[in-house]
PDB file of C-alpha atoms in Angstrom:
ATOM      1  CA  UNK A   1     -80.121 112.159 -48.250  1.00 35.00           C
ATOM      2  CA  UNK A   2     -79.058 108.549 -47.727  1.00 42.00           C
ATOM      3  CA  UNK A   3     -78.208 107.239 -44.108  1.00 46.00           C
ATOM      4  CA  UNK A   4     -80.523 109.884 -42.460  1.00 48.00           C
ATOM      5  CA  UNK A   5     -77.160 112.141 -42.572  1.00 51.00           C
ATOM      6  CA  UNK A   6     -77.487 116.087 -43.742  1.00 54.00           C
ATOM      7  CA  UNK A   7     -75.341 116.878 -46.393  1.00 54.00           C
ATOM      8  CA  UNK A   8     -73.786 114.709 -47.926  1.00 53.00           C
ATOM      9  CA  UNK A   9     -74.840 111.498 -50.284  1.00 53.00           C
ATOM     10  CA  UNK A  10     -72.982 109.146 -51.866  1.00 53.00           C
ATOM     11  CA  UNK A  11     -71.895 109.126 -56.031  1.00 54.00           C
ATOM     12  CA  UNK A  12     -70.472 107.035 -58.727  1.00 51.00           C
ATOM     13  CA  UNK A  13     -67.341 108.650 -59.323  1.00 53.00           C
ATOM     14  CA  UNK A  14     -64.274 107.486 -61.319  1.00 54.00           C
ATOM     15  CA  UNK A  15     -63.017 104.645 -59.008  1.00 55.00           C
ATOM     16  CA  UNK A  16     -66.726 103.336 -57.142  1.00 56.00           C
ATOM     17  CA  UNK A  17     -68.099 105.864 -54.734  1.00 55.00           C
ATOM     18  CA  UNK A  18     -67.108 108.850 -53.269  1.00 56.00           C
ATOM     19  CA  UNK A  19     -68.338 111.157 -50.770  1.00 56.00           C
ATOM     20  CA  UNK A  20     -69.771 115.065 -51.478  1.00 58.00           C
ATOM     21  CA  UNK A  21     -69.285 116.111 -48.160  1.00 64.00           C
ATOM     22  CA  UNK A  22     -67.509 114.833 -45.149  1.00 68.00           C
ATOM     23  CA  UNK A  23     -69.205 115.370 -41.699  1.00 73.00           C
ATOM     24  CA  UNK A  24     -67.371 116.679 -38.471  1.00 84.00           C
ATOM     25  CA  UNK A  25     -65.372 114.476 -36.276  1.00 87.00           C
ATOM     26  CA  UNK A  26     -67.191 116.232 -33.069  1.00 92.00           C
ATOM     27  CA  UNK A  27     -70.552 115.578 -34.748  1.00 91.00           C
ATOM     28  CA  UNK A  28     -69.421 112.184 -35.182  1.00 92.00           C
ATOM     29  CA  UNK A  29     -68.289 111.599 -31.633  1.00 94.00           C
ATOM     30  CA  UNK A  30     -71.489 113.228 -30.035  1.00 94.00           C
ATOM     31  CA  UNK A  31     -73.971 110.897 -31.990  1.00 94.00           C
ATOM     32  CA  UNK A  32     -71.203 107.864 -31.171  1.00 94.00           C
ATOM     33  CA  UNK A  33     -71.597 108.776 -27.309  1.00 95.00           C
ATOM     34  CA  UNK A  34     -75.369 109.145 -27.659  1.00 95.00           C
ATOM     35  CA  UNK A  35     -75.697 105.973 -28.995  1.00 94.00           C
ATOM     36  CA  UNK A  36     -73.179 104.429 -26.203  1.00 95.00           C
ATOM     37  CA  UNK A  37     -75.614 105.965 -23.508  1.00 94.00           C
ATOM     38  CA  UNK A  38     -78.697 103.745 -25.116  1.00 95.00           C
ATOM     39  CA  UNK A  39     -76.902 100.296 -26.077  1.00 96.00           C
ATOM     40  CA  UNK A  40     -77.222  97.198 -24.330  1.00 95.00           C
ATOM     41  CA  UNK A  41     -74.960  94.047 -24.785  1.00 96.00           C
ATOM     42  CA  UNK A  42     -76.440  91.167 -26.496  1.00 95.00           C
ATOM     43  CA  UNK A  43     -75.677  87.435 -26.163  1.00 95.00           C
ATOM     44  CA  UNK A  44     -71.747  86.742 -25.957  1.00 95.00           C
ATOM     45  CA  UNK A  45     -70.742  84.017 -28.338  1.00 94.00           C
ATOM     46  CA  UNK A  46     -67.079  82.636 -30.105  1.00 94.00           C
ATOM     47  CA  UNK A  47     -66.423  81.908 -33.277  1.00 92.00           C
ATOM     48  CA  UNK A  48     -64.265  79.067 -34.491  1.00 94.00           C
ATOM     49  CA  UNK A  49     -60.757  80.770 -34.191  1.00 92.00           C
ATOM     50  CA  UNK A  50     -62.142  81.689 -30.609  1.00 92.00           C
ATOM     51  CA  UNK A  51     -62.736  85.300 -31.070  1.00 92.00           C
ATOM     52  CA  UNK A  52     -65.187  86.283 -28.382  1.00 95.00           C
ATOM     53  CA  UNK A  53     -68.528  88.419 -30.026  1.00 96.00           C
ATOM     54  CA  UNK A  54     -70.976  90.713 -28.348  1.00 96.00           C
ATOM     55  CA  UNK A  55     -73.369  92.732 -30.008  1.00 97.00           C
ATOM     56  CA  UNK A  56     -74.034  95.529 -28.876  1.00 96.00           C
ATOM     57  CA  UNK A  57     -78.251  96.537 -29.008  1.00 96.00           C
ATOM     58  CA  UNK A  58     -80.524  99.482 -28.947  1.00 94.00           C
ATOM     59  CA  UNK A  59     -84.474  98.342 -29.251  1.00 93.00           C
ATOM     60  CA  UNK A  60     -83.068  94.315 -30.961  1.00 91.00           C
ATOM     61  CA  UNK A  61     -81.413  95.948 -33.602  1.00 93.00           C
ATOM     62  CA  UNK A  62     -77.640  95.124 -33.249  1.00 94.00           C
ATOM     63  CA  UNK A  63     -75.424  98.473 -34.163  1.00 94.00           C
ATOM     64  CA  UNK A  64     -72.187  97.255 -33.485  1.00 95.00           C
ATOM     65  CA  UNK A  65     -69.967  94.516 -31.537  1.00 96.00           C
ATOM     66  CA  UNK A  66     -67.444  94.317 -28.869  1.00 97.00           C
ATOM     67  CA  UNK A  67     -64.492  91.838 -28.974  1.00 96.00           C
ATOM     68  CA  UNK A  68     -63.919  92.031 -25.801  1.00 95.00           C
ATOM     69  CA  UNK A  69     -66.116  91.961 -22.557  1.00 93.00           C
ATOM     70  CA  UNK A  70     -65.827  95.771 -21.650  1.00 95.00           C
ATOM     71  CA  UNK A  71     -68.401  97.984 -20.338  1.00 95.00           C
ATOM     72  CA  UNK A  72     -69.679 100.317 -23.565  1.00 94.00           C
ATOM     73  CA  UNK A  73     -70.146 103.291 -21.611  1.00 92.00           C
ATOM     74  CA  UNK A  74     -66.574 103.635 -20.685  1.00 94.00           C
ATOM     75  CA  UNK A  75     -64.974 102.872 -24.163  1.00 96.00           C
ATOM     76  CA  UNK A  76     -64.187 106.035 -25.907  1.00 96.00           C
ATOM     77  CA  UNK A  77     -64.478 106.463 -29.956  1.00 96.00           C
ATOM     78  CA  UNK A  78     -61.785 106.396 -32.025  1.00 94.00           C
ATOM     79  CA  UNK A  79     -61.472 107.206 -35.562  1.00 92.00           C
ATOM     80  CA  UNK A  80     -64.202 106.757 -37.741  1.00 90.00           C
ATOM     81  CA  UNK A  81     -64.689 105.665 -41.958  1.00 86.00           C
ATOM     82  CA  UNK A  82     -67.471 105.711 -44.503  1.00 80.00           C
ATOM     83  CA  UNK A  83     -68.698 102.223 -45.987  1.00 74.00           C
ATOM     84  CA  UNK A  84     -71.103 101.969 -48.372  1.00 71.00           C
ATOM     85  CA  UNK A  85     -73.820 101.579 -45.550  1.00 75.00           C
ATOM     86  CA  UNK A  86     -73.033 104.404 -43.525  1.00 81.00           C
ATOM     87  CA  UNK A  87     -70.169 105.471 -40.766  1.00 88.00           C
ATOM     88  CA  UNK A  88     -68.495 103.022 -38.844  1.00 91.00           C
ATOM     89  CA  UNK A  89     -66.315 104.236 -35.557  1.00 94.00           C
ATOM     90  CA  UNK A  90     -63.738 102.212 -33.255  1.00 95.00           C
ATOM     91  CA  UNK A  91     -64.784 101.817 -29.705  1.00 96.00           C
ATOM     92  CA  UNK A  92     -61.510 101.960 -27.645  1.00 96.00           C
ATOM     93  CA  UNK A  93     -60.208 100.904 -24.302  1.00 96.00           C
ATOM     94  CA  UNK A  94     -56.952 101.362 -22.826  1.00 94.00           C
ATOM     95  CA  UNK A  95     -55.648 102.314 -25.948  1.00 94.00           C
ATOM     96  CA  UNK A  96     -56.768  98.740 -27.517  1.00 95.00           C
ATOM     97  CA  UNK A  97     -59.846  98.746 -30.087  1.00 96.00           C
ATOM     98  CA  UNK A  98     -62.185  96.700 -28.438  1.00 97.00           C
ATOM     99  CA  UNK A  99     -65.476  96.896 -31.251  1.00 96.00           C
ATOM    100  CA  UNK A 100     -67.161  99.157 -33.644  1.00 95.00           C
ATOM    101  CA  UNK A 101     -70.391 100.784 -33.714  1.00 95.00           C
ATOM    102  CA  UNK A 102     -72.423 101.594 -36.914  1.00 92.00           C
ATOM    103  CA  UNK A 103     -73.812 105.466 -37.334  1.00 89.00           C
ATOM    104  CA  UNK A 104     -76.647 104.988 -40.311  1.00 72.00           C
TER     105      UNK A 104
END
């Protein structure tokens, strides 16, 4: 299976790709928080409309970004979606989302 996630896979259906199988939210959230545990925060940077930028790291490989300076252990996940290169969830804080975090 694609994105080292058990049943399901992505196919060419009538309007692009589609999805088999959905997983579980509380899957979802449990690999989100494991992740959180792990990451580190990478080098802060703006762009040119002065969004502030922080990856956030696990071994150099960035697997998601903060747009705001928060501490990622005490952001809580949000709602999630399917891309074409895996899941992506909202990190939240204070009811605000504050980044994203990619689950391959």
């Amino acid at each position: 299976m694609p994105f080292g996630v058990p049943g399901w896979k992505w196919k060419v259906g009538r309007f692009g790709y589609v999805m088999e199988k959905e997983s579980n939210y509380e899957e979802i959230k449990t690999k989100a928080r494991d992740l959180l545990e792990k990451v580190s925060k990478g080098a802060a940077w703006k762009c040119r409309c002065g969004t502030l930028h922080v990856p956030l790291l696990i071994e150099g490989e960035i697997i998601g970004e903060l747009w705001e300076d928060v501490d990622p252990k005490e952001v809580e996940i949000g709602a999630y979606w399917y891309g074409r290169w895996g899941t992506k969830v909202q990190l939240v804080k204070d009811g605000r989302v504050v980044g994203f975090l990619w689950l391959a």
